[in-house]
Amino acid sequence: MNRYGHVIGGVEVDSVDGKRFPTVDPWTRQSWADVALGSAPDAERAVHAARTAFDEGPWPRMSSVERGQILHRIADLIEANGEELGLADTHDMGKPIAQSVGNDIPRSAMNFRFFADHARLATAESYPMGDGFHAYSRYEPAGVVAAIAPWNFPLMMATWKVAPALAWGNTVILKPSEHSPVSGTILGRLALEAGLPPGVLNVVQGFGPSSAGEALTADRRVDRVTFTGESATGRTIARAAGGNLAGVSLELGGKGANIVFDDADLDNAVDWSMRAIFTNTGQVCLAGSRLYVQSGIYPDFLARFVEKSEAMRFGDPKDPATQLGPLSSEAHFKKVSSYLDTVAEDGGKIVTGGRGAGWSVAPTVVTGAGPNARVMREEIFGPVVTLSEFQTEGEAVAFANDTPYGLNAMVFTTDLSRAHRVAALLKAGSVWVNCFFIRDLRAPFGGAGDSGIGREGGAFSREFFTEPKAVIVQL
Ligand code: NAD
C-alpha cells in the first residue's frame, strides 16, 4: 500500500498520534493508499513551521525574480511527474485520466508559471501629489496562508491557491480534501525538490470539522484563509476566520445557468453544453446544470442533447478513452442519486440517465422541473441537468437569476448585441459566451451570493495575498 504523510517544516512526517486513514478508489471501491490522519496538533506544527519560515526565513525577503525561478522549477516538476500526480487524483476521486493528466496537470503547472511571472512583472501605483509630497503603494506579503482545498480538482484547486500565495512571498499550509489527499503530499515533496525553503509550503492531511481543517481556520497566527468547497462549509470557515480578523476568500458552490437562444449555432451550443455539465462527471462548481433553451429550437436541441448524452463513454477512469467515471465516493453517489428520486415527486421527468453501475450515475437529462423543484434549486454536483423552455430574452434572464448562487452562466447566441446585453444582466462572477471553462488567469474569478466572497486571479490574487501599504514621502 502506498503511504503518504504530512509535509511540515521541510520533511515528510507522520501524525503526532500516529493515526492514518485509507483513501478509497471509487472505481475499484477498494482503498489504494494510506495517508497520515492529521488533527489539531499536526495543524499546530504546520502553522508553527509556516509562521517561523515567514518571520525568520528567506522566502518573504527574496526578490520576485528569485522566487519565480523556484516556482518555475515546481511547474517543471509537476509536468515531469504528471502521470503520477494525475493518476493519484484519478485513484482518489475517479476523475477520467484524460481529464486529470490531460487537463488538470498542465493547468496546475500553468498556475505556478502564471503567478510567478505575474508577481515578477507587476507594477505598483505611484501618486504624485504636486505639493512637495509623493505617495506610492507597496504590496507586502500578508503572512501565513491556510489554503483549504476541495476534492473535485484536487491538484488544480490546490495550486490555484498555493501558487499566488507563494509568488507574493507568503508561507502556506495546504490542507487537501480527505477524499483526495495524495496529490497534495506529492506537491509538497516536489516543492522541496525544486528548492523551496523548509516551512514555506506545508501540507497537512486530515478532515475538516474537529480536525486539521478546523484547527487551521481557528489559529490566530494564520493571516489569510483561502477556501474552496461547499457554501455551508464556507459559512463555518468565514465565522472562524472572522473571529481572528483573518482575511478570507471563499470560492463556493454554484448552480450555473446555461441559456441557448434560437439564433445560436446549434452544434456548437450542444457540444459546449455537454461539456458544461458532464466534464468531471458533473462534479464542477461551474457546471451548467440548469439549461434554458428558447422555444424555437427546444425540441431539436433536446433530441440532439439526449442522443449525445447516451453516446458518452462510461468506464474505468484509468482508460484514456473514458469520458465519464464513477462519482467520487459512496457518500457522494448516495447524495447525487437521492436527487433522482425527487424528480418525479417535484413534477419532472427523467428523459435519459439514472443510476449506473457501482457508484455511478449516467448522464441524466431532466425535463418539466418547475422553478422550485429541488433539482433546479440545489447544487447536485453530479451529471444531472435540467432542460427548460423559455420564450423571451427577459424571461431567460429572470430564470437564470432565480437562484441563491452567483458563480457563472453561459450564453449561446450569434447576436453580438444580445450576447453583451445578457452577459451584463446575469448575476454571476463569470459569463461564458458561446463557450465554457475557458480561463484567462488575469481575469477575476469567484462568485456572488451563496457562491462566495472575494475574487482571485491576476491582480485580484495580489490584493488578497498581500498587505497593500501606502508610503507618503516629503520630497
Ligand atoms: P467541502 O466543503 O466538503 O470540503 C472542502 C474542504 O474543506 C475539505 O478540505 C474539507 O476537509 C474542509 N473542511 C470541511 N469542513 C471544514 C471546517 N469546518 N473547517 C475547515 N475546513 C473544513 O467541499 P467539497 O465537497 O470538498 O467540494 C465540493 C464543493 O466545492 C462544491 O460545493 C463545489 O461547488 C465547490 N467548489 C467551488 C469552486 C469555486 O471555485 N467556486 C471550485 C471547486 C469546487
Coordinates of C-alpha atoms and ligand atoms in Angstrom, one line a residue:
M1 CA 0.0 0.0 0.0
N2 CA 1.3 3.5 -0.9
R3 CA 2.0 5.7 2.1
Y4 CA 1.7 9.4 2.3
G5 CA 2.5 11.7 5.2
H6 CA 2.2 15.4 6.0
V7 CA 5.0 17.7 4.8
I8 CA 5.9 20.0 7.6
G9 CA 9.0 22.2 8.0
G10 CA 10.7 20.6 5.1
V11 CA 10.2 16.9 6.0
E12 CA 7.5 14.3 5.4
V13 CA 6.2 13.2 8.8
D14 CA 3.5 11.0 10.4
S15 CA 0.8 12.4 12.6
V16 CA 1.7 13.2 16.2
D17 CA -0.7 10.5 17.4
G18 CA 0.4 8.1 14.6
K19 CA -3.1 7.8 13.2
R20 CA -3.7 7.1 9.5
F21 CA -6.7 6.7 7.1
P22 CA -7.3 4.8 3.9
T23 CA -8.3 6.7 0.7
V24 CA -10.7 4.7 -1.4
D25 CA -10.7 4.5 -5.2
P26 CA -14.3 4.9 -6.3
W27 CA -13.9 2.7 -9.4
T28 CA -12.5 -0.3 -7.6
R29 CA -14.2 0.6 -4.3
Q30 CA -11.0 -0.5 -2.5
S31 CA -8.6 1.6 -0.6
W32 CA -5.5 2.2 -2.6
A33 CA -3.4 4.5 -0.4
D34 CA -2.7 5.1 3.3
V35 CA -2.5 8.7 4.5
A36 CA -1.5 10.3 7.7
L37 CA -4.6 11.5 9.6
G38 CA -3.9 15.0 10.9
S39 CA -5.6 16.6 13.8
A40 CA -5.2 19.8 15.8
P41 CA -1.6 19.0 17.0
D42 CA -0.5 18.4 13.4
A43 CA -2.1 21.6 12.2
E44 CA -0.4 23.4 15.1
R45 CA 3.0 22.0 14.0
A46 CA 2.3 23.2 10.4
V47 CA 1.3 26.7 11.5
H48 CA 4.4 26.9 13.7
A49 CA 6.6 25.9 10.7
A50 CA 4.9 28.4 8.4
R51 CA 5.0 31.2 10.9
T52 CA 8.7 30.7 11.6
A53 CA 9.5 30.5 7.9
F54 CA 7.6 33.7 7.4
D55 CA 9.0 35.6 10.4
E56 CA 12.6 34.4 10.2
G57 CA 13.2 32.7 6.8
P58 CA 14.4 33.9 3.4
W59 CA 11.2 33.5 1.4
P60 CA 9.4 36.8 2.1
R61 CA 12.6 38.7 1.8
M62 CA 13.6 37.2 -1.6
S63 CA 13.1 39.2 -4.8
S64 CA 10.2 38.1 -7.0
V65 CA 12.8 37.0 -9.6
E66 CA 14.4 34.6 -7.2
R67 CA 11.0 33.3 -6.0
G68 CA 9.9 33.0 -9.6
Q69 CA 12.8 30.7 -10.5
I70 CA 11.8 28.2 -7.8
L71 CA 8.1 28.4 -8.7
H72 CA 9.0 27.7 -12.3
R73 CA 11.0 24.7 -11.2
I74 CA 8.0 23.4 -9.3
A75 CA 6.0 23.8 -12.6
D76 CA 8.6 21.8 -14.4
L77 CA 8.5 19.1 -11.8
I78 CA 4.6 19.0 -11.9
E79 CA 4.9 18.4 -15.7
A80 CA 7.7 15.8 -15.3
N81 CA 5.6 13.9 -12.7
G82 CA 2.3 14.5 -14.4
E83 CA 1.5 10.8 -14.8
E84 CA 2.0 10.1 -11.0
L85 CA 0.1 13.2 -10.0
G86 CA -2.8 12.7 -12.4
L87 CA -3.1 9.1 -11.5
A88 CA -3.2 10.0 -7.8
D89 CA -6.3 12.2 -8.4
T90 CA -7.9 9.6 -10.7
H91 CA -7.5 6.9 -8.0
D92 CA -8.6 9.2 -5.2
M93 CA -11.8 10.6 -6.8
G94 CA -12.5 8.8 -10.1
K95 CA -11.7 11.6 -12.5
P96 CA -11.1 10.2 -16.0
I97 CA -7.3 10.1 -16.7
A98 CA -7.9 12.1 -19.9
Q99 CA -9.1 14.9 -17.7
S100 CA -6.6 14.6 -14.8
V101 CA -3.4 14.1 -16.8
G102 CA -4.8 15.8 -19.9
N103 CA -6.2 18.9 -18.3
D104 CA -5.5 19.3 -14.5
I105 CA -1.8 18.7 -14.7
P106 CA -1.0 21.3 -17.4
R107 CA -3.3 23.8 -15.7
S108 CA -1.6 23.2 -12.3
A109 CA 1.8 23.8 -13.9
M110 CA 0.4 26.9 -15.5
N111 CA -0.8 28.2 -12.2
F112 CA 2.7 28.3 -10.9
R113 CA 4.2 29.8 -14.1
F114 CA 1.5 32.4 -14.4
F115 CA 1.6 33.7 -10.8
A116 CA 5.4 33.6 -10.7
D117 CA 5.5 35.8 -13.8
H118 CA 2.6 38.0 -12.7
A119 CA 4.4 38.8 -9.5
R120 CA 7.7 39.4 -11.3
L121 CA 6.1 41.8 -13.9
A122 CA 3.7 43.6 -11.5
T123 CA 4.0 47.3 -11.1
A124 CA 2.7 49.4 -8.2
E125 CA 0.9 52.7 -8.1
S126 CA 2.6 56.0 -7.6
Y127 CA 0.6 59.1 -6.7
P128 CA 2.5 62.4 -7.5
M129 CA 0.9 64.9 -5.1
G130 CA 2.4 68.1 -6.5
D131 CA 2.7 69.9 -3.2
G132 CA 6.1 68.6 -2.1
F133 CA 4.9 65.2 -1.2
H134 CA 4.8 61.9 -3.1
A135 CA 2.9 58.8 -2.3
Y136 CA 3.3 55.2 -3.6
S137 CA 1.9 51.7 -2.9
R138 CA 3.8 48.6 -1.8
Y139 CA 2.4 45.1 -1.9
E140 CA 3.9 43.2 1.0
P141 CA 3.3 39.5 1.8
A142 CA 0.3 39.0 4.0
G143 CA 1.9 36.3 6.2
V144 CA 0.8 32.8 6.8
V145 CA -1.9 31.5 4.4
A146 CA -4.2 28.5 5.1
A147 CA -5.3 27.0 1.8
I148 CA -8.2 24.6 2.2
A149 CA -9.0 22.7 -1.0
P150 CA -11.9 20.5 -2.3
W151 CA -11.7 17.1 -3.9
N152 CA -13.2 17.8 -7.4
F153 CA -10.0 19.3 -8.9
P154 CA -7.6 18.2 -6.2
L155 CA -4.2 19.4 -7.6
M156 CA -5.6 22.1 -9.8
M157 CA -7.5 23.9 -7.0
A158 CA -4.6 23.4 -4.6
T159 CA -2.2 25.1 -7.0
W160 CA -4.7 27.9 -7.8
K161 CA -4.3 28.9 -4.1
V162 CA -0.7 27.9 -3.3
A163 CA 1.0 29.4 -6.4
P164 CA -0.2 33.0 -5.9
A165 CA 0.3 32.9 -2.2
L166 CA 3.9 31.8 -2.7
A167 CA 4.5 34.1 -5.6
W168 CA 3.6 37.1 -3.3
G169 CA 6.0 35.9 -0.6
N170 CA 3.7 34.2 1.9
T171 CA 4.2 30.9 3.6
V172 CA 1.4 28.3 3.2
I173 CA -0.3 25.4 4.9
L174 CA -2.3 23.4 2.3
K175 CA -5.0 21.1 3.6
P176 CA -6.2 18.9 0.8
S177 CA -9.6 17.3 1.0
E178 CA -9.8 14.0 2.9
H179 CA -11.3 12.5 -0.3
S180 CA -8.3 13.4 -2.5
P181 CA -5.2 13.8 -0.2
V182 CA -2.4 12.2 -2.2
S183 CA -1.5 14.8 -4.9
G184 CA -1.1 17.3 -2.1
T185 CA 1.6 15.3 -0.4
I186 CA 3.3 14.8 -3.8
L187 CA 3.2 18.5 -4.4
G188 CA 4.8 19.1 -1.0
R189 CA 7.6 16.7 -1.9
L190 CA 8.1 18.3 -5.4
A191 CA 8.3 21.8 -3.9
L192 CA 11.2 20.8 -1.6
E193 CA 12.9 19.1 -4.6
A194 CA 12.6 22.4 -6.5
G195 CA 14.4 24.2 -3.7
L196 CA 11.6 25.8 -1.8
P197 CA 12.9 26.6 1.7
P198 CA 11.6 24.4 4.5
G199 CA 8.4 25.5 6.1
V200 CA 7.3 27.7 3.1
L201 CA 4.8 25.1 1.8
N202 CA 3.5 22.7 4.4
V203 CA 0.9 20.1 3.7
V204 CA -1.3 18.8 6.5
Q205 CA -3.7 16.0 5.8
G206 CA -6.9 15.3 7.6
F207 CA -10.6 16.1 7.8
G208 CA -12.5 19.4 8.3
P209 CA -14.7 19.7 11.4
S210 CA -13.0 18.9 14.7
S211 CA -9.9 18.0 12.7
A212 CA -6.9 19.6 11.0
G213 CA -9.1 21.9 8.8
E214 CA -11.0 23.5 11.7
A215 CA -7.7 23.9 13.7
L216 CA -6.1 25.8 10.9
T217 CA -9.0 28.3 10.5
A218 CA -9.1 28.9 14.2
D219 CA -5.4 29.6 14.6
R220 CA -4.6 33.3 15.3
R221 CA -1.2 33.0 13.7
V222 CA -2.9 32.5 10.3
D223 CA -3.3 35.8 8.3
R224 CA -5.3 34.6 5.3
V225 CA -7.7 31.7 4.7
T226 CA -8.4 30.8 1.1
F227 CA -11.1 28.1 0.9
T228 CA -12.9 26.3 -2.0
G229 CA -15.7 24.0 -1.1
E230 CA -19.4 23.9 -0.2
S231 CA -21.3 27.0 0.7
A232 CA -22.3 25.6 4.1
T233 CA -18.6 24.9 5.0
G234 CA -17.7 28.4 3.7
R235 CA -20.1 30.0 6.3
T236 CA -18.4 28.0 9.1
I237 CA -14.9 29.0 7.9
A238 CA -15.9 32.6 7.5
R239 CA -17.1 32.7 11.1
A240 CA -13.8 31.1 12.4
A241 CA -11.6 33.3 10.3
G242 CA -13.7 36.4 11.2
G243 CA -13.1 35.7 14.8
N244 CA -9.4 36.3 14.2
L245 CA -10.0 39.1 11.7
A246 CA -8.0 37.0 9.2
G247 CA -8.7 37.8 5.5
V248 CA -10.9 35.2 3.9
S249 CA -11.6 34.3 0.3
L250 CA -14.4 31.8 -0.4
E251 CA -15.0 30.0 -3.7
L252 CA -18.2 28.1 -3.1
G253 CA -20.9 26.2 -4.8
G254 CA -22.9 27.0 -7.9
K255 CA -26.0 26.3 -10.0
G256 CA -24.9 27.7 -13.3
A257 CA -27.5 28.7 -15.9
N258 CA -26.8 27.9 -19.5
I259 CA -29.0 30.0 -21.9
V260 CA -29.3 28.9 -25.5
F261 CA -31.1 31.3 -27.8
D262 CA -32.9 30.4 -31.1
D263 CA -30.2 32.1 -33.1
A264 CA -27.3 30.0 -31.6
D265 CA -25.1 27.8 -33.6
L266 CA -26.8 24.6 -32.6
D267 CA -23.9 22.2 -32.9
N268 CA -21.6 24.5 -31.0
A269 CA -24.2 25.1 -28.3
V270 CA -24.9 21.3 -27.8
D271 CA -21.2 20.5 -27.7
W272 CA -20.3 23.1 -25.1
S273 CA -23.4 22.4 -23.1
M274 CA -22.5 18.8 -22.9
R275 CA -19.0 19.7 -21.6
A276 CA -20.5 22.2 -19.2
I277 CA -22.5 19.5 -17.3
F278 CA -20.6 16.3 -17.9
T279 CA -17.0 17.3 -17.5
N280 CA -15.5 15.6 -14.4
T281 CA -18.8 13.7 -14.1
G282 CA -20.6 16.9 -13.3
Q283 CA -18.6 17.5 -10.2
V284 CA -17.8 21.0 -11.2
C285 CA -18.7 24.1 -9.3
L286 CA -19.2 25.9 -12.6
A287 CA -21.4 23.1 -14.1
G288 CA -24.1 24.4 -16.4
S289 CA -26.7 22.4 -14.5
R290 CA -29.7 24.5 -15.5
L291 CA -30.2 24.6 -19.3
Y292 CA -32.7 27.1 -20.6
V293 CA -33.4 26.7 -24.3
Q294 CA -35.5 29.1 -26.4
S295 CA -38.8 27.6 -27.7
G296 CA -37.9 27.7 -31.5
I297 CA -35.1 25.2 -31.1
Y298 CA -36.1 23.4 -27.9
P299 CA -37.3 20.1 -29.5
D300 CA -34.2 19.9 -31.8
F301 CA -31.8 20.8 -29.0
L302 CA -33.3 18.3 -26.6
A303 CA -33.2 15.5 -29.2
R304 CA -29.5 16.1 -30.0
F305 CA -28.5 16.6 -26.4
V306 CA -30.1 13.3 -25.3
E307 CA -28.6 11.4 -28.3
K308 CA -25.1 12.7 -27.4
S309 CA -25.6 12.1 -23.7
E310 CA -26.4 8.4 -24.4
A311 CA -23.3 8.1 -26.5
M312 CA -20.9 9.1 -23.8
R313 CA -18.4 6.6 -22.8
F314 CA -18.6 5.5 -19.2
G315 CA -15.9 3.3 -17.7
D316 CA -12.6 2.8 -15.8
P317 CA -11.2 6.3 -15.2
K318 CA -7.8 4.9 -15.9
D319 CA -8.8 4.1 -19.5
P320 CA -7.8 7.1 -21.7
A321 CA -11.0 6.7 -23.8
T322 CA -13.3 7.0 -20.7
Q323 CA -15.3 10.2 -20.7
L324 CA -17.3 9.7 -17.6
G325 CA -16.2 7.9 -14.4
P326 CA -17.9 7.0 -11.1
L327 CA -18.8 9.6 -8.6
S328 CA -16.1 10.5 -6.1
S329 CA -17.2 8.4 -3.1
E330 CA -20.1 6.2 -1.9
A331 CA -21.4 9.1 0.2
H332 CA -21.4 11.4 -2.8
F333 CA -23.0 8.7 -5.0
K334 CA -25.8 8.5 -2.4
K335 CA -26.3 12.2 -2.4
V336 CA -26.4 12.6 -6.2
S337 CA -28.6 9.6 -6.7
S338 CA -31.0 10.8 -4.0
Y339 CA -31.9 13.8 -6.3
L340 CA -33.1 11.4 -8.9
D341 CA -35.9 10.2 -6.5
T342 CA -37.1 13.8 -6.1
V343 CA -37.6 14.4 -9.8
A344 CA -41.0 12.7 -10.2
E345 CA -42.1 14.0 -6.7
D346 CA -41.5 17.6 -7.9
G347 CA -43.3 17.0 -11.2
G348 CA -40.3 16.5 -13.5
K349 CA -39.3 13.6 -15.8
I350 CA -36.0 11.8 -16.3
V351 CA -35.7 11.6 -20.1
T352 CA -32.5 9.7 -20.1
G353 CA -29.9 8.6 -17.4
G354 CA -30.3 7.4 -13.9
R355 CA -28.3 5.2 -11.6
G356 CA -25.5 3.2 -13.2
A357 CA -23.1 0.5 -12.2
G358 CA -21.2 0.8 -8.8
W359 CA -21.1 4.4 -7.5
S360 CA -22.1 5.9 -10.8
V361 CA -24.9 8.0 -12.3
A362 CA -25.3 8.0 -16.1
P363 CA -25.6 11.3 -17.9
T364 CA -29.1 12.4 -16.8
V365 CA -31.4 14.8 -18.5
V366 CA -34.5 16.1 -16.6
T367 CA -37.4 18.0 -18.2
G368 CA -40.5 19.5 -16.8
A369 CA -39.0 20.5 -13.5
G370 CA -40.6 23.7 -12.1
P371 CA -38.6 26.6 -10.7
N372 CA -39.0 25.3 -7.1
A373 CA -38.0 21.7 -7.8
R374 CA -35.1 20.5 -5.7
V375 CA -33.1 19.6 -8.9
M376 CA -33.5 23.2 -10.0
R377 CA -32.5 24.9 -6.8
E378 CA -29.8 22.8 -5.1
E379 CA -26.3 22.0 -6.2
I380 CA -26.4 18.3 -7.2
F381 CA -22.7 18.2 -8.1
G382 CA -23.2 15.2 -10.5
P383 CA -24.1 14.5 -14.1
V384 CA -27.7 15.7 -13.9
V385 CA -29.0 18.6 -16.0
T386 CA -32.5 20.2 -16.2
L387 CA -33.8 21.4 -19.5
S388 CA -36.4 24.2 -19.5
E389 CA -38.0 26.1 -22.3
F390 CA -38.2 30.0 -22.4
Q391 CA -39.8 32.4 -24.8
T392 CA -38.2 35.8 -24.4
E393 CA -34.8 37.2 -23.5
G394 CA -36.2 38.8 -20.4
E395 CA -37.7 35.5 -19.3
A396 CA -34.3 33.8 -19.8
V397 CA -32.5 36.3 -17.7
A398 CA -35.1 36.1 -14.9
F399 CA -35.0 32.3 -14.9
A400 CA -31.2 32.3 -14.8
N401 CA -31.0 34.8 -11.9
D402 CA -33.6 32.9 -9.9
T403 CA -31.0 31.2 -7.6
P404 CA -29.2 32.0 -4.4
Y405 CA -25.9 31.2 -6.2
G406 CA -24.0 33.6 -8.4
L407 CA -20.9 31.8 -9.7
N408 CA -21.3 31.6 -13.5
A409 CA -23.5 31.4 -16.5
M410 CA -23.3 30.6 -20.2
V411 CA -25.0 32.3 -23.2
F412 CA -25.2 30.9 -26.7
T413 CA -26.2 33.3 -29.4
T414 CA -24.9 34.7 -32.7
D415 CA -26.4 38.1 -31.9
L416 CA -23.5 40.2 -30.7
S417 CA -25.6 42.9 -29.0
R418 CA -27.7 40.3 -27.2
A419 CA -24.5 38.5 -26.0
H420 CA -23.2 41.6 -24.3
R421 CA -26.6 42.8 -23.1
V422 CA -27.4 39.5 -21.4
A423 CA -23.9 39.0 -20.0
A424 CA -24.3 42.3 -18.2
L425 CA -27.7 41.3 -16.7
L426 CA -26.7 37.9 -15.3
K427 CA -25.9 37.6 -11.6
A428 CA -22.6 35.7 -12.0
G429 CA -18.9 36.1 -11.3
S430 CA -18.1 34.7 -14.8
V431 CA -20.2 34.6 -18.0
W432 CA -19.1 32.5 -20.9
V433 CA -20.4 33.4 -24.4
N434 CA -20.5 30.5 -26.9
C435 CA -18.1 28.5 -24.8
F436 CA -17.4 27.2 -21.3
F437 CA -14.5 26.9 -18.8
I438 CA -12.0 28.9 -20.9
R439 CA -9.9 30.8 -18.4
D440 CA -7.6 33.8 -18.6
L441 CA -5.8 33.8 -15.2
R442 CA -5.6 37.6 -15.2
A443 CA -9.4 37.8 -15.0
P444 CA -11.4 37.9 -11.8
F445 CA -12.6 34.5 -10.6
G446 CA -15.2 34.0 -7.9
G447 CA -18.9 34.3 -7.2
A448 CA -21.7 36.4 -5.6
G449 CA -24.4 35.3 -3.2
D450 CA -24.0 31.8 -1.9
S451 CA -21.1 31.3 -4.3
G452 CA -18.6 33.1 -2.2
I453 CA -16.8 36.2 -1.1
G454 CA -13.9 37.9 -3.0
R455 CA -12.2 37.2 -6.3
E456 CA -8.9 35.6 -7.1
G457 CA -6.9 35.7 -10.3
G458 CA -4.2 38.1 -11.5
A459 CA -4.3 41.4 -9.6
F460 CA -7.2 40.1 -7.6
S461 CA -5.0 37.4 -6.1
R462 CA -2.4 40.1 -5.3
E463 CA -5.0 42.1 -3.5
F464 CA -5.9 39.1 -1.3
F465 CA -2.4 37.6 -0.7
T466 CA -0.7 40.9 0.2
E467 CA -1.0 43.8 2.7
P468 CA -1.0 46.8 0.4
K469 CA 0.8 49.7 2.1
A470 CA 0.8 53.4 1.3
V471 CA 4.1 55.3 1.7
I472 CA 4.0 59.1 1.7
V473 CA 7.2 61.0 1.4
Q474 CA 8.1 64.7 1.9
L475 CA 10.4 65.4 -1.1
Ligands
NAD1 P1 -16.3 20.6 1.5 O1 -16.9 22.0 1.9 O2 -17.0 19.4 2.0 O3 -14.8 20.5 1.8 C1 -13.8 21.3 1.3 C2 -12.6 21.3 2.2 O4 -13.0 21.9 3.4 C3 -12.1 19.9 2.6 O5 -10.6 20.0 2.6 C4 -12.6 19.7 4.0 O6 -11.8 18.9 4.7 C5 -12.6 21.1 4.5 N1 -13.5 21.4 5.6 C6 -14.7 20.9 5.8 N2 -15.2 21.4 7.0 C7 -14.3 22.3 7.5 C8 -14.3 23.1 8.6 N3 -15.3 23.2 9.5 N4 -13.1 23.8 8.9 C9 -12.1 23.8 8.0 N5 -12.1 23.0 6.9 C10 -13.2 22.3 6.6 O7 -16.4 20.7 -0.1 P2 -16.1 19.5 -1.2 O8 -17.2 18.5 -1.1 O9 -14.7 19.1 -1.0 O10 -16.1 20.3 -2.6 C11 -17.2 20.4 -3.4 C12 -17.8 21.8 -3.3 O11 -16.8 22.7 -3.7 C13 -19.0 22.1 -4.2 O12 -19.9 22.8 -3.5 C14 -18.4 22.9 -5.3 O13 -19.3 23.7 -5.9 C15 -17.3 23.7 -4.5 N6 -16.3 24.2 -5.4 C16 -16.3 25.5 -5.7 C17 -15.3 26.1 -6.6 C18 -15.2 27.5 -6.9 O14 -14.3 28.0 -7.5 N7 -16.2 28.3 -6.5 C19 -14.4 25.2 -7.2 C20 -14.4 23.8 -6.9 C21 -15.4 23.4 -6.0

